[in-house]
Coordinates of C-alpha atoms in Angstrom, one line a residue:
M1 CA -72.9 22.1 -1.5
A2 CA -72.5 20.2 1.8
R3 CA -74.0 21.7 4.9
T4 CA -73.0 21.2 8.5
R5 CA -74.8 22.8 11.5
L6 CA -72.8 24.2 14.4
T7 CA -73.8 25.8 17.7
V8 CA -71.3 28.2 19.3
T9 CA -71.8 28.3 23.0
G10 CA -70.5 30.6 25.8
T11 CA -70.6 33.8 23.9
P12 CA -71.6 37.2 25.3
V13 CA -74.9 37.0 23.5
G14 CA -75.7 33.4 24.3
D15 CA -75.7 30.5 21.9
V16 CA -75.2 31.3 18.2
E17 CA -76.6 28.9 15.6
L18 CA -75.0 28.7 12.2
S19 CA -74.5 26.5 9.2
V20 CA -71.2 26.0 7.4
V21 CA -71.7 25.2 3.6
S22 CA -68.8 23.8 1.7
P23 CA -68.4 23.0 -2.0
V24 CA -68.9 19.3 -2.7
G25 CA -65.7 17.5 -3.1
T26 CA -63.7 19.6 -0.6
R27 CA -62.6 18.6 2.8
R28 CA -62.3 20.4 6.0
A29 CA -58.5 20.4 5.7
H30 CA -58.7 22.1 2.3
P31 CA -58.0 25.9 2.8
L32 CA -60.8 27.8 1.1
P33 CA -61.9 31.4 1.2
L34 CA -64.7 32.1 3.7
L35 CA -67.8 34.2 3.3
V36 CA -69.7 34.9 6.5
A37 CA -73.3 36.1 6.0
H38 CA -75.5 37.8 8.6
D39 CA -79.2 36.6 8.2
G40 CA -77.6 33.6 6.4
P41 CA -80.8 31.5 6.1
E42 CA -82.7 34.4 4.6
Y43 CA -79.8 35.2 2.2
S44 CA -79.9 31.6 1.1
R45 CA -83.7 31.2 0.8
R46 CA -84.8 34.6 -0.4
A47 CA -81.7 36.0 -2.2
H48 CA -80.5 32.7 -3.5
L49 CA -76.9 33.4 -2.2
L50 CA -75.8 29.8 -2.4
S51 CA -77.1 29.1 -5.8
R52 CA -75.6 32.3 -7.2
L53 CA -72.2 31.4 -5.7
R54 CA -72.5 27.8 -7.0
T55 CA -73.2 29.1 -10.6
A56 CA -70.4 31.6 -10.4
T57 CA -68.0 29.0 -9.2
A58 CA -68.9 26.6 -12.0
E59 CA -68.3 29.4 -14.5
G60 CA -64.9 30.1 -13.0
R61 CA -65.9 33.6 -11.9
V62 CA -65.1 33.0 -8.2
P63 CA -62.9 30.4 -6.5
P64 CA -64.6 27.6 -4.5
T65 CA -65.8 29.4 -1.3
R66 CA -67.0 28.1 2.0
V67 CA -70.0 30.0 3.4
V68 CA -71.1 30.5 7.0
L69 CA -74.8 31.2 7.3
L70 CA -75.4 33.0 10.6
E71 CA -78.8 32.6 12.1
P72 CA -79.8 36.0 13.6
G73 CA -81.5 34.9 16.8
P74 CA -82.8 38.0 18.5
R75 CA -81.9 40.1 15.5
N76 CA -82.4 43.7 16.6
E77 CA -80.6 43.1 19.9
R78 CA -77.6 41.5 18.3
Y79 CA -77.3 43.5 15.0
A80 CA -78.1 47.0 16.1
A81 CA -74.6 48.2 16.9
N82 CA -74.2 45.8 19.8
P83 CA -70.5 45.5 20.8
D84 CA -71.2 42.1 22.4
W85 CA -72.2 40.8 18.9
A86 CA -69.1 42.2 17.3
D87 CA -67.0 40.5 20.0
T88 CA -68.9 37.3 19.6
L89 CA -68.1 37.2 15.9
A90 CA -64.4 37.9 16.3
R91 CA -63.7 36.0 19.5
H92 CA -66.1 33.0 19.4
V93 CA -67.7 32.4 16.0
L94 CA -64.6 32.7 13.8
P95 CA -62.3 30.8 16.1
T96 CA -64.8 27.9 16.2
V97 CA -65.0 27.8 12.4
R98 CA -61.2 28.0 12.1
T99 CA -60.8 25.1 14.5
A100 CA -63.1 23.0 12.3
Y101 CA -62.1 24.2 8.8
A102 CA -58.9 25.4 7.1
L103 CA -59.3 29.0 5.8
D104 CA -57.5 30.7 2.9
G105 CA -56.9 34.3 3.9
R106 CA -59.1 36.6 6.0
P107 CA -62.9 36.1 5.7
T108 CA -65.4 38.3 3.9
L109 CA -68.3 39.5 6.0
M110 CA -71.6 40.5 4.5
G111 CA -75.0 41.8 5.7
A112 CA -78.0 43.8 4.7
S113 CA -79.8 46.6 6.7
L114 CA -78.9 46.0 10.4
G115 CA -76.7 43.1 9.2
A116 CA -74.6 45.6 7.2
L117 CA -74.3 47.8 10.3
A118 CA -73.2 44.8 12.4
S119 CA -70.7 43.8 9.8
L120 CA -69.0 47.2 9.9
Q121 CA -69.0 47.3 13.6
A122 CA -67.4 43.8 13.9
E123 CA -64.4 44.9 11.8
W124 CA -64.3 48.4 13.4
R125 CA -63.9 46.9 16.9
H126 CA -61.5 44.1 15.7
P127 CA -59.5 45.6 12.8
G128 CA -57.8 43.0 10.6
T129 CA -60.3 40.2 11.4
F130 CA -62.0 40.4 8.0
G131 CA -60.4 41.1 4.6
A132 CA -63.5 42.5 3.0
L133 CA -67.0 43.8 3.9
F134 CA -70.0 43.7 1.6
L135 CA -72.6 46.1 3.1
Q136 CA -76.0 46.3 1.6
S137 CA -78.5 49.1 2.4
G138 CA -76.8 49.6 5.8
S139 CA -78.9 51.0 8.7
F140 CA -76.4 53.7 9.3
F141 CA -78.9 55.9 11.1
R142 CA -78.0 59.6 11.9
K143 CA -79.9 62.2 13.8
R144 CA -81.5 64.9 11.5
V145 CA -81.2 62.4 8.6
D146 CA -83.3 59.4 9.5
D147 CA -86.8 59.4 11.0
E148 CA -86.2 56.3 13.1
E149 CA -86.2 57.7 16.7
D150 CA -88.8 55.2 17.8
F151 CA -86.4 52.3 17.0
E152 CA -85.5 50.7 20.3
F153 CA -81.8 50.8 19.7
W154 CA -81.7 54.3 18.1
H155 CA -79.1 55.8 20.4
R156 CA -76.8 52.8 20.2
V157 CA -76.9 52.9 16.4
T158 CA -76.5 56.7 16.1
G159 CA -73.7 56.6 18.7
F160 CA -71.7 54.1 16.7
V161 CA -72.2 55.9 13.4
S162 CA -71.0 59.1 15.1
N163 CA -67.9 57.3 16.3
V164 CA -67.1 56.2 12.7
R165 CA -67.6 59.8 11.5
R166 CA -65.1 61.1 14.0
V167 CA -62.2 58.9 12.7
R168 CA -59.6 60.8 10.6
R169 CA -57.4 57.9 9.5
P170 CA -58.0 54.3 8.3
R171 CA -59.4 52.1 11.0
T172 CA -59.1 48.9 8.9
D173 CA -57.4 47.8 5.7
A174 CA -60.4 45.7 4.7
R175 CA -61.9 46.4 1.3
V176 CA -65.4 47.8 1.8
V177 CA -68.2 47.7 -0.8
L178 CA -71.5 49.3 -0.1
T179 CA -74.6 49.0 -2.3
C180 CA -78.0 50.7 -1.8
G181 CA -81.3 51.0 -3.8
L182 CA -82.3 54.3 -5.3
D183 CA -85.8 53.9 -4.0
E184 CA -85.1 53.2 -0.3
G185 CA -85.0 55.3 2.8
N186 CA -81.4 54.3 3.7
L187 CA -79.9 55.9 0.6
T188 CA -78.8 59.2 2.2
N189 CA -77.1 57.6 5.2
N190 CA -75.4 55.1 2.9
R191 CA -74.1 57.9 0.7
Q192 CA -72.8 59.7 3.8
M193 CA -71.2 56.5 5.2
A194 CA -69.3 55.9 2.0
Q195 CA -68.1 59.5 1.9
T196 CA -67.0 59.2 5.5
L197 CA -65.0 56.1 5.0
A198 CA -63.4 57.4 1.8
A199 CA -62.5 60.7 3.6
S200 CA -60.7 58.8 6.3
G201 CA -58.6 56.8 3.9
H202 CA -60.5 53.5 3.7
D203 CA -60.6 51.3 0.6
V204 CA -64.3 51.8 -0.2
S205 CA -66.6 51.8 -3.1
F206 CA -70.3 52.6 -3.3
A207 CA -72.9 51.6 -5.9
E208 CA -76.4 53.1 -6.1
L209 CA -78.6 50.6 -7.9
P210 CA -82.3 50.4 -9.0
G211 CA -84.4 48.8 -6.3
R212 CA -85.8 49.0 -2.8
H213 CA -85.0 47.7 0.7
D214 CA -85.7 44.1 -0.1
W215 CA -84.1 40.7 -0.9
R216 CA -84.7 40.9 -4.6
S217 CA -82.7 44.1 -4.8
W218 CA -80.0 42.8 -2.6
E219 CA -79.7 39.7 -4.8
S220 CA -79.4 41.8 -7.9
A221 CA -76.3 43.5 -6.5
F222 CA -74.4 40.2 -6.1
D223 CA -73.3 40.4 -9.8
P224 CA -70.9 42.1 -10.2
F225 CA -70.3 43.6 -6.8
L226 CA -70.1 40.6 -4.4
L227 CA -68.6 38.3 -7.1
T228 CA -65.9 40.8 -7.9
L229 CA -65.1 41.2 -4.2
L230 CA -64.8 37.4 -3.8
Q231 CA -62.4 37.3 -6.8
G232 CA -59.9 39.1 -4.6
S233 CA -59.2 41.6 -7.4
G234 CA -60.4 44.7 -5.7
S235 CA -63.7 46.5 -5.3
P236 CA -65.7 47.2 -8.5
G237 CA -66.8 50.7 -9.3
S238 CA -64.3 52.4 -7.1
S239 CA -64.2 55.5 -9.3
S240 CA -68.0 56.1 -9.3
R241 CA -70.7 56.3 -6.7
R242 CA -73.4 55.1 -9.0
G243 CA -73.3 51.5 -10.2
T244 CA -74.2 50.6 -13.8

């Protein structure tokens, strides 16, 4: 896969560094599906995202897909329910990528932990920007559920989660897939977020899988959940909370 580095300047959070990775043999003018990954370098290095996609593409399981690997920069400040980061993605990063590359349809946005939270907020603030969200072990903190009050952005995160819980009708038509490990602290708030989104009419599925809050567990969820999402054929496991 061919990799090109870009710097997006003039955003509300400062410069954003990213890499655009394209399948070999494709050109910028070729419209391809786009996958945007929070913590992109870590997803590539520690969860082997690019190699898993390359193999799935070779096997014909997913179409050739262009990938944006977002470098987090000051991660907690950006990802912890920061509306400026959501605006940066929708109004600066994606327009920059669209100017340089032809896209096929709306992008898929993914992230783990705070990256999952940031992914949901980006589409929540800018409905219709993304066609699908892949949210792994999201840090959907709630008062009386999570013992994270010492986290520096606790009130910002719990405030956003409370806003999501108050919605009574679909905010977005994006397909939303959540996964979470059975042995991690975020399991309860992920269950509740999935229930909240389903109750307000969103297209959502949730899979509880063996594993912890780590890159190995997140990688293990790619097949089938991320791969099925990228096929454009709907979310896997929509009739069951627990993945198999």
